[in-house]
PDB file of C-alpha atoms in Angstrom:
ATOM      1  CA  MET A1259     -76.690 -39.410 -23.803  1.00 45.00           C
ATOM      2  CA  LEU A1260     -73.108 -38.276 -23.950  1.00 43.00           C
ATOM      3  CA  THR A1261     -72.465 -34.676 -24.655  1.00 43.00           C
ATOM      4  CA  PRO A1262     -69.323 -34.197 -26.722  1.00 47.00           C
ATOM      5  CA  ARG A1263     -66.724 -31.930 -25.058  1.00 45.00           C
ATOM      6  CA  PRO A1264     -65.506 -28.975 -27.011  1.00 48.00           C
ATOM      7  CA  ALA A1265     -62.006 -29.463 -28.332  1.00 47.00           C
ATOM      8  CA  ALA A1266     -59.241 -27.708 -26.285  1.00 46.00           C
ATOM      9  CA  SER A1267     -58.485 -24.349 -27.712  1.00 47.00           C
ATOM     10  CA  ARG A1268     -55.163 -24.249 -29.455  1.00 51.00           C
ATOM     11  CA  LEU A1269     -53.109 -21.181 -30.231  1.00 48.00           C
ATOM     12  CA  PRO A1270     -52.166 -20.686 -33.831  1.00 53.00           C
ATOM     13  CA  THR A1271     -48.704 -21.974 -34.637  1.00 51.00           C
ATOM     14  CA  PRO A1272     -47.332 -18.527 -35.628  1.00 50.00           C
ATOM     15  CA  TYR A1273     -48.411 -17.133 -32.249  1.00 46.00           C
ATOM     16  CA  LEU A1274     -46.621 -19.910 -30.364  1.00 43.00           C
ATOM     17  CA  PHE A1275     -43.455 -19.277 -32.362  1.00 44.00           C
ATOM     18  CA  LYS A1276     -43.559 -15.570 -31.527  1.00 48.00           C
ATOM     19  CA  ALA A1277     -44.156 -16.254 -27.810  1.00 47.00           C
ATOM     20  CA  LYS A1278     -41.226 -18.655 -27.581  1.00 50.00           C
ATOM     21  CA  ARG A1279     -38.992 -16.243 -29.443  1.00 51.00           C
ATOM     22  CA  SER A1280     -39.988 -13.378 -27.105  1.00 53.00           C
ATOM     23  CA  ALA A1281     -39.209 -15.515 -24.061  1.00 51.00           C
ATOM     24  CA  ARG A1282     -35.767 -16.395 -25.438  1.00 55.00           C
ATOM     25  CA  LEU A1283     -35.044 -12.741 -26.171  1.00 49.00           C
ATOM     26  CA  TRP A1284     -36.105 -11.774 -22.648  1.00 52.00           C
ATOM     27  CA  VAL A1285     -33.813 -14.368 -21.031  1.00 48.00           C
ATOM     28  CA  THR A1286     -30.937 -13.358 -23.310  1.00 49.00           C
ATOM     29  CA  SER A1287     -31.433  -9.674 -22.410  1.00 49.00           C
ATOM     30  CA  ILE A1288     -31.318 -10.429 -18.695  1.00 50.00           C
ATOM     31  CA  ALA A1289     -28.120 -12.454 -19.125  1.00 49.00           C
ATOM     32  CA  LEU A1290     -26.475  -9.679 -21.132  1.00 46.00           C
ATOM     33  CA  LEU A1291     -27.428  -7.078 -18.520  1.00 47.00           C
ATOM     34  CA  ALA A1292     -25.973  -9.252 -15.761  1.00 47.00           C
ATOM     35  CA  LEU A1293     -22.720  -9.667 -17.679  1.00 46.00           C
ATOM     36  CA  ALA A1294     -22.550  -5.939 -18.351  1.00 47.00           C
ATOM     37  CA  GLY A1295     -23.023  -5.258 -14.647  1.00 50.00           C
ATOM     38  CA  CYS A1296     -20.169  -7.586 -13.768  1.00 46.00           C
ATOM     39  CA  ALA A1297     -17.926  -6.043 -16.410  1.00 44.00           C
ATOM     40  CA  SER A1298     -18.598  -2.523 -15.138  1.00 47.00           C
ATOM     41  CA  GLN A1299     -17.384  -3.366 -11.620  1.00 56.00           C
ATOM     42  CA  ALA A1300     -13.755  -2.410 -10.964  1.00 59.00           C
ATOM     43  CA  PRO A1301     -11.393  -5.351 -10.381  1.00 74.00           C
ATOM     44  CA  VAL A1302     -10.911  -6.114  -6.682  1.00 74.00           C
ATOM     45  CA  ASP A1303      -8.143  -8.099  -4.968  1.00 67.00           C
ATOM     46  CA  GLU A1304      -8.500 -10.277  -1.879  1.00 74.00           C
ATOM     47  CA  SER A1305      -7.727  -7.395   0.492  1.00 82.00           C
ATOM     48  CA  GLY A1306     -10.499  -5.229  -0.932  1.00 90.00           C
ATOM     49  CA  ARG A1307      -8.399  -2.832  -3.006  1.00 94.00           C
ATOM     50  CA  GLN A1308     -10.032  -1.728  -6.246  1.00 95.00           C
ATOM     51  CA  ALA A1309      -8.702  -0.513  -9.557  1.00 96.00           C
ATOM     52  CA  GLY A1310      -8.582   3.270  -9.735  1.00 94.00           C
ATOM     53  CA  GLN A1311      -8.540   3.816  -5.962  1.00 96.00           C
ATOM     54  CA  TRP A1312      -4.887   4.849  -5.767  1.00 97.00           C
ATOM     55  CA  GLU A1313      -5.292   7.559  -8.386  1.00 95.00           C
ATOM     56  CA  ARG A1314      -8.335   8.932  -6.552  1.00 96.00           C
ATOM     57  CA  GLN A1315      -6.680   8.869  -3.129  1.00 97.00           C
ATOM     58  CA  GLN A1316      -3.144   9.990  -4.039  1.00 96.00           C
ATOM     59  CA  ALA A1317      -3.778  13.628  -3.100  1.00 96.00           C
ATOM     60  CA  ASP A1318      -5.033  12.475   0.323  1.00 96.00           C
ATOM     61  CA  VAL A1319      -1.929  10.318   0.825  1.00 97.00           C
ATOM     62  CA  GLU A1320       0.318  13.262  -0.051  1.00 96.00           C
ATOM     63  CA  ALA A1321      -1.554  15.429   2.481  1.00 96.00           C
ATOM     64  CA  PHE A1322      -1.167  12.695   5.136  1.00 96.00           C
ATOM     65  CA  ASP A1323       2.195  14.075   6.322  1.00 95.00           C
ATOM     66  CA  THR A1324       1.739  13.979  10.108  1.00 97.00           C
ATOM     67  CA  TRP A1325       1.550  10.453  11.458  1.00 98.00           C
ATOM     68  CA  THR A1326       2.869   7.807  13.802  1.00 98.00           C
ATOM     69  CA  MET A1327       3.930   4.406  12.575  1.00 98.00           C
ATOM     70  CA  ALA A1328       4.801   1.358  14.651  1.00 98.00           C
ATOM     71  CA  GLY A1329       6.475  -1.558  12.972  1.00 97.00           C
ATOM     72  CA  LYS A1330       9.460  -3.822  12.604  1.00 96.00           C
ATOM     73  CA  ALA A1331      12.462  -3.523  10.300  1.00 94.00           C
ATOM     74  CA  GLY A1332      14.603  -6.456   9.274  1.00 94.00           C
ATOM     75  CA  LEU A1333      18.146  -5.846   8.019  1.00 92.00           C
ATOM     76  CA  ARG A1334      20.031  -8.369   5.917  1.00 93.00           C
ATOM     77  CA  THR A1335      23.552  -8.042   4.517  1.00 91.00           C
ATOM     78  CA  PRO A1336      26.094 -10.661   3.400  1.00 92.00           C
ATOM     79  CA  ASP A1337      27.546 -10.540   6.930  1.00 89.00           C
ATOM     80  CA  GLU A1338      24.500 -10.374   9.190  1.00 86.00           C
ATOM     81  CA  SER A1339      20.756 -10.634   9.555  1.00 90.00           C
ATOM     82  CA  THR A1340      19.002  -8.795  12.374  1.00 88.00           C
ATOM     83  CA  SER A1341      15.925  -6.731  13.186  1.00 91.00           C
ATOM     84  CA  ALA A1342      14.577  -3.938  15.369  1.00 91.00           C
ATOM     85  CA  ASN A1343      11.282  -2.396  16.379  1.00 95.00           C
ATOM     86  CA  LEU A1344      10.451   1.098  15.130  1.00 96.00           C
ATOM     87  CA  ASP A1345       8.195   3.709  16.702  1.00 97.00           C
ATOM     88  CA  TRP A1346       8.243   6.594  14.259  1.00 98.00           C
ATOM     89  CA  ASN A1347       6.603   9.975  14.738  1.00 98.00           C
ATOM     90  CA  GLN A1348       6.644  12.120  11.587  1.00 97.00           C
ATOM     91  CA  HIS A1349       5.777  15.819  11.110  1.00 96.00           C
ATOM     92  CA  PRO A1350       6.508  18.002   8.081  1.00 92.00           C
ATOM     93  CA  HIS A1351       9.504  19.657   9.799  1.00 92.00           C
ATOM     94  CA  TYR A1352      10.353  17.194  12.541  1.00 96.00           C
ATOM     95  CA  PHE A1353      10.677  13.459  13.094  1.00 97.00           C
ATOM     96  CA  ARG A1354      11.483  11.188  15.993  1.00 98.00           C
ATOM     97  CA  MET A1355      12.301   7.525  15.520  1.00 96.00           C
ATOM     98  CA  LEU A1356      12.649   5.191  18.490  1.00 96.00           C
ATOM     99  CA  ILE A1357      14.704   2.144  17.509  1.00 93.00           C
ATOM    100  CA  SER A1358      14.705  -0.744  19.952  1.00 92.00           C
ATOM    101  CA  GLY A1359      16.050  -4.243  19.680  1.00 82.00           C
ATOM    102  CA  PRO A1360      19.227  -5.890  18.409  1.00 74.00           C
ATOM    103  CA  PHE A1361      20.306  -3.521  15.640  1.00 66.00           C
ATOM    104  CA  GLY A1362      19.124  -0.515  17.644  1.00 58.00           C
ATOM    105  CA  GLY A1363      21.865  -1.306  20.108  1.00 66.00           C
ATOM    106  CA  GLY A1364      19.238  -1.721  22.816  1.00 80.00           C
ATOM    107  CA  ARG A1365      17.393   1.581  22.551  1.00 89.00           C
ATOM    108  CA  SER A1366      18.278   4.521  20.306  1.00 92.00           C
ATOM    109  CA  VAL A1367      16.402   7.705  19.481  1.00 95.00           C
ATOM    110  CA  LEU A1368      16.968   9.395  16.139  1.00 96.00           C
ATOM    111  CA  GLU A1369      15.617  12.940  15.776  1.00 97.00           C
ATOM    112  CA  GLY A1370      15.656  15.537  13.037  1.00 97.00           C
ATOM    113  CA  ARG A1371      14.485  19.128  12.915  1.00 93.00           C
ATOM    114  CA  GLU A1372      15.158  21.709  10.190  1.00 83.00           C
ATOM    115  CA  GLY A1373      18.383  20.137   8.951  1.00 86.00           C
ATOM    116  CA  ARG A1374      19.777  19.171  12.362  1.00 93.00           C
ATOM    117  CA  PHE A1375      19.986  15.503  13.289  1.00 96.00           C
ATOM    118  CA  SER A1376      20.864  13.744  16.516  1.00 97.00           C
ATOM    119  CA  LEU A1377      21.077  10.181  17.734  1.00 95.00           C
ATOM    120  CA  THR A1378      20.857   9.333  21.412  1.00 95.00           C
ATOM    121  CA  THR A1379      22.109   5.934  22.575  1.00 90.00           C
ATOM    122  CA  SER A1380      23.345   4.460  25.834  1.00 88.00           C
ATOM    123  CA  ASP A1381      26.762   5.921  24.931  1.00 90.00           C
ATOM    124  CA  GLY A1382      25.522   9.505  24.663  1.00 94.00           C
ATOM    125  CA  ARG A1383      24.121  12.002  22.186  1.00 96.00           C
ATOM    126  CA  PHE A1384      25.655  12.410  18.733  1.00 96.00           C
ATOM    127  CA  GLU A1385      25.043  14.751  15.804  1.00 95.00           C
ATOM    128  CA  ALA A1386      25.767  14.710  12.073  1.00 92.00           C
ATOM    129  CA  GLU A1387      24.747  16.499   8.888  1.00 91.00           C
ATOM    130  CA  THR A1388      22.483  13.691   7.684  1.00 93.00           C
ATOM    131  CA  PRO A1389      20.546  10.984   9.533  1.00 94.00           C
ATOM    132  CA  GLU A1390      22.084   8.338   7.277  1.00 93.00           C
ATOM    133  CA  ALA A1391      25.650   9.359   8.195  1.00 92.00           C
ATOM    134  CA  LEU A1392      24.707   9.523  11.856  1.00 93.00           C
ATOM    135  CA  MET A1393      23.285   6.007  11.895  1.00 89.00           C
ATOM    136  CA  GLU A1394      26.196   4.596   9.917  1.00 89.00           C
ATOM    137  CA  GLU A1395      28.748   6.156  12.276  1.00 91.00           C
ATOM    138  CA  GLN A1396      27.058   5.126  15.516  1.00 88.00           C
ATOM    139  CA  LEU A1397      25.134   1.964  14.695  1.00 83.00           C
ATOM    140  CA  GLY A1398      27.100   0.544  11.791  1.00 82.00           C
ATOM    141  CA  TRP A1399      24.082   0.476   9.473  1.00 81.00           C
ATOM    142  CA  SER A1400      21.662   2.991   8.046  1.00 84.00           C
ATOM    143  CA  LEU A1401      18.105   3.410   6.860  1.00 88.00           C
ATOM    144  CA  PRO A1402      17.332   5.811   3.985  1.00 92.00           C
ATOM    145  CA  VAL A1403      15.623   8.084   6.520  1.00 93.00           C
ATOM    146  CA  SER A1404      15.550  11.236   4.367  1.00 93.00           C
ATOM    147  CA  ALA A1405      13.432   9.570   1.654  1.00 95.00           C
ATOM    148  CA  MET A1406      11.472   7.075   3.728  1.00 96.00           C
ATOM    149  CA  PRO A1407       8.642   9.425   4.834  1.00 96.00           C
ATOM    150  CA  ASP A1408       7.527   9.395   1.184  1.00 98.00           C
ATOM    151  CA  TRP A1409       8.448   5.813   0.343  1.00 98.00           C
ATOM    152  CA  VAL A1410       6.587   4.266   3.272  1.00 98.00           C
ATOM    153  CA  ARG A1411       3.392   5.978   2.037  1.00 98.00           C
ATOM    154  CA  GLY A1412       3.870   4.620  -1.492  1.00 98.00           C
ATOM    155  CA  LEU A1413       5.124   7.929  -2.897  1.00 98.00           C
ATOM    156  CA  PRO A1414       8.369   8.850  -4.672  1.00 97.00           C
ATOM    157  CA  GLY A1415      10.379  11.665  -3.149  1.00 93.00           C
ATOM    158  CA  ASP A1416      10.350  14.958  -5.047  1.00 89.00           C
ATOM    159  CA  HIS A1417      14.107  15.450  -4.525  1.00 88.00           C
ATOM    160  CA  ALA A1418      15.335  13.171  -7.346  1.00 91.00           C
ATOM    161  CA  SER A1419      14.255  11.362 -10.500  1.00 96.00           C
ATOM    162  CA  TYR A1420      12.640   7.974 -10.108  1.00 97.00           C
ATOM    163  CA  GLN A1421      11.063   5.022 -11.883  1.00 98.00           C
ATOM    164  CA  MET A1422       7.685   3.703 -10.764  1.00 98.00           C
ATOM    165  CA  GLU A1423       5.763   0.593 -11.764  1.00 98.00           C
ATOM    166  CA  THR A1424       2.178  -0.176 -10.789  1.00 98.00           C
ATOM    167  CA  ASP A1425       0.243  -3.395 -10.326  1.00 97.00           C
ATOM    168  CA  GLU A1426      -2.912  -4.454 -12.167  1.00 96.00           C
ATOM    169  CA  LEU A1427      -5.023  -2.235  -9.872  1.00 97.00           C
ATOM    170  CA  GLY A1428      -2.873   0.856 -10.426  1.00 97.00           C
ATOM    171  CA  TYR A1429      -1.174   0.777  -7.009  1.00 98.00           C
ATOM    172  CA  PRO A1430       2.607   1.283  -6.700  1.00 98.00           C
ATOM    173  CA  ASN A1431       4.336  -2.044  -7.128  1.00 98.00           C
ATOM    174  CA  PHE A1432       7.987  -1.061  -7.623  1.00 99.00           C
ATOM    175  CA  LEU A1433       9.905   2.172  -7.057  1.00 99.00           C
ATOM    176  CA  GLN A1434      13.509   2.939  -7.924  1.00 98.00           C
ATOM    177  CA  GLN A1435      15.085   6.104  -6.534  1.00 98.00           C
ATOM    178  CA  ASP A1436      18.443   7.160  -5.078  1.00 95.00           C
ATOM    179  CA  GLY A1437      19.885   3.758  -5.950  1.00 96.00           C
ATOM    180  CA  TRP A1438      17.272   2.005  -3.819  1.00 97.00           C
ATOM    181  CA  GLU A1439      14.716  -0.438  -5.187  1.00 98.00           C
ATOM    182  CA  ILE A1440      11.463  -0.647  -3.229  1.00 99.00           C
ATOM    183  CA  ASP A1441       8.953  -3.478  -3.672  1.00 99.00           C
ATOM    184  CA  TYR A1442       5.481  -2.958  -2.222  1.00 99.00           C
ATOM    185  CA  ARG A1443       4.204  -6.325  -1.011  1.00 97.00           C
ATOM    186  CA  ASP A1444       1.051  -5.641   1.031  1.00 97.00           C
ATOM    187  CA  TRP A1445      -1.405  -2.845   1.845  1.00 97.00           C
ATOM    188  CA  GLU A1446      -3.860  -1.889   4.576  1.00 96.00           C
ATOM    189  CA  GLN A1447      -6.657   0.641   4.885  1.00 94.00           C
ATOM    190  CA  VAL A1448      -6.034   3.567   7.243  1.00 92.00           C
ATOM    191  CA  GLU A1449      -8.383   6.523   7.716  1.00 88.00           C
ATOM    192  CA  GLY A1450     -10.135   5.633   4.468  1.00 91.00           C
ATOM    193  CA  MET A1451      -6.835   5.393   2.550  1.00 96.00           C
ATOM    194  CA  TRP A1452      -4.753   2.426   1.455  1.00 97.00           C
ATOM    195  CA  LEU A1453      -1.172   2.585   2.759  1.00 98.00           C
ATOM    196  CA  PRO A1454       1.703   0.110   2.478  1.00 98.00           C
ATOM    197  CA  ARG A1455       1.820  -2.541   5.174  1.00 98.00           C
ATOM    198  CA  ARG A1456       4.898  -4.416   3.965  1.00 98.00           C
ATOM    199  CA  LEU A1457       7.708  -3.217   1.721  1.00 98.00           C
ATOM    200  CA  VAL A1458      11.173  -4.466   0.855  1.00 99.00           C
ATOM    201  CA  MET A1459      14.006  -2.028   0.118  1.00 98.00           C
ATOM    202  CA  ASN A1460      17.182  -3.137  -1.635  1.00 98.00           C
ATOM    203  CA  TYR A1461      20.429  -1.248  -2.150  1.00 96.00           C
ATOM    204  CA  GLY A1462      23.182  -3.413  -3.581  1.00 94.00           C
ATOM    205  CA  ASP A1463      23.569  -6.331  -1.172  1.00 94.00           C
ATOM    206  CA  VAL A1464      21.649  -4.575   1.632  1.00 94.00           C
ATOM    207  CA  ARG A1465      18.035  -5.658   2.086  1.00 97.00           C
ATOM    208  CA  ILE A1466      15.602  -3.997   4.508  1.00 96.00           C
ATOM    209  CA  THR A1467      12.139  -5.407   5.090  1.00 98.00           C
ATOM    210  CA  LEU A1468       9.683  -3.105   6.808  1.00 98.00           C
ATOM    211  CA  VAL A1469       6.430  -4.453   8.245  1.00 98.00           C
ATOM    212  CA  VAL A1470       3.982  -1.865   9.561  1.00 98.00           C
ATOM    213  CA  ASN A1471       1.926  -2.975  12.538  1.00 97.00           C
ATOM    214  CA  GLN A1472       0.036   0.271  12.951  1.00 97.00           C
ATOM    215  CA  TRP A1473      -0.529   3.544  11.152  1.00 97.00           C
ATOM    216  CA  ARG A1474      -2.274   6.393  12.946  1.00 94.00           C
ATOM    217  CA  PRO A1475      -2.667  10.115  12.298  1.00 92.00           C
ATOM    218  CA  THR A1476      -1.298  12.530  14.891  1.00 87.00           C
ATOM    219  CA  ASN A1477      -2.042  16.148  15.630  1.00 75.00           C
ATOM    220  CA  SER A1478       0.216  18.718  13.966  1.00 58.00           C
TER     221      SER A1478
END
C-alpha cells in the first residue's frame, strides 16, 4: 500500500515577495557603500601624489631650507644648447653651487654668503654684487640663483609678486615671478615630502630645464 507523501511546504506568496525585496535592498546598499568609499578617497596620480597633500605639507617644505641637491641643468637659447651638472648645497645664509660640464666652463664654484658672491673658475676668483651678474660676466649665461632656492622646492619667493597655478591635485603647476615662467613637470617624494624632480624655466627666449637626480637634507 502506497503512503501518500505530504505536499512540499510552500511559503506564502507575500512572504516570498518580501524576501526577494529585502535581498535586492541589501545588495543595493552594499553597492552604494562601495561607491561611497571610492568617492571618499582622494584622487591619486600614477606617481602616488594625492589631492590635498601639498596644502598639508607646504609648511614642512618651507621649513626644509637646508639641503643638498644633485642634478643637471640644460640651457637653450636661439644661439646655443648646452648643459651642466649641478651639485648645490643650500643653507639659509649660505650656498655653494658646483657647476661642472660644458656651460660650467669645465668646473666652476659659485658661493654666496650674507650678500657677498664669488665665482671660482680655472681663470681665478671673481666677485660681484649679485650671483646673476657674476655668472653673466664670467660664464656668459646666468641662472636665477637668488630666487631658485624657493622655486626648486615649488615655492614662490617672498621678495616679489607672483602668479601661481595648480594642477588637479593642488600641486604647483605653473609659477610666474620676476619675468620668469616656471613649469613643474614631475615630482618625487623626499623625507616624507613631495618635491619637484623636473622643472622648466623660461625667460624670453632663454629656456632652462632642471632635472633633480637627488634631494637630501643636510645638517645646519
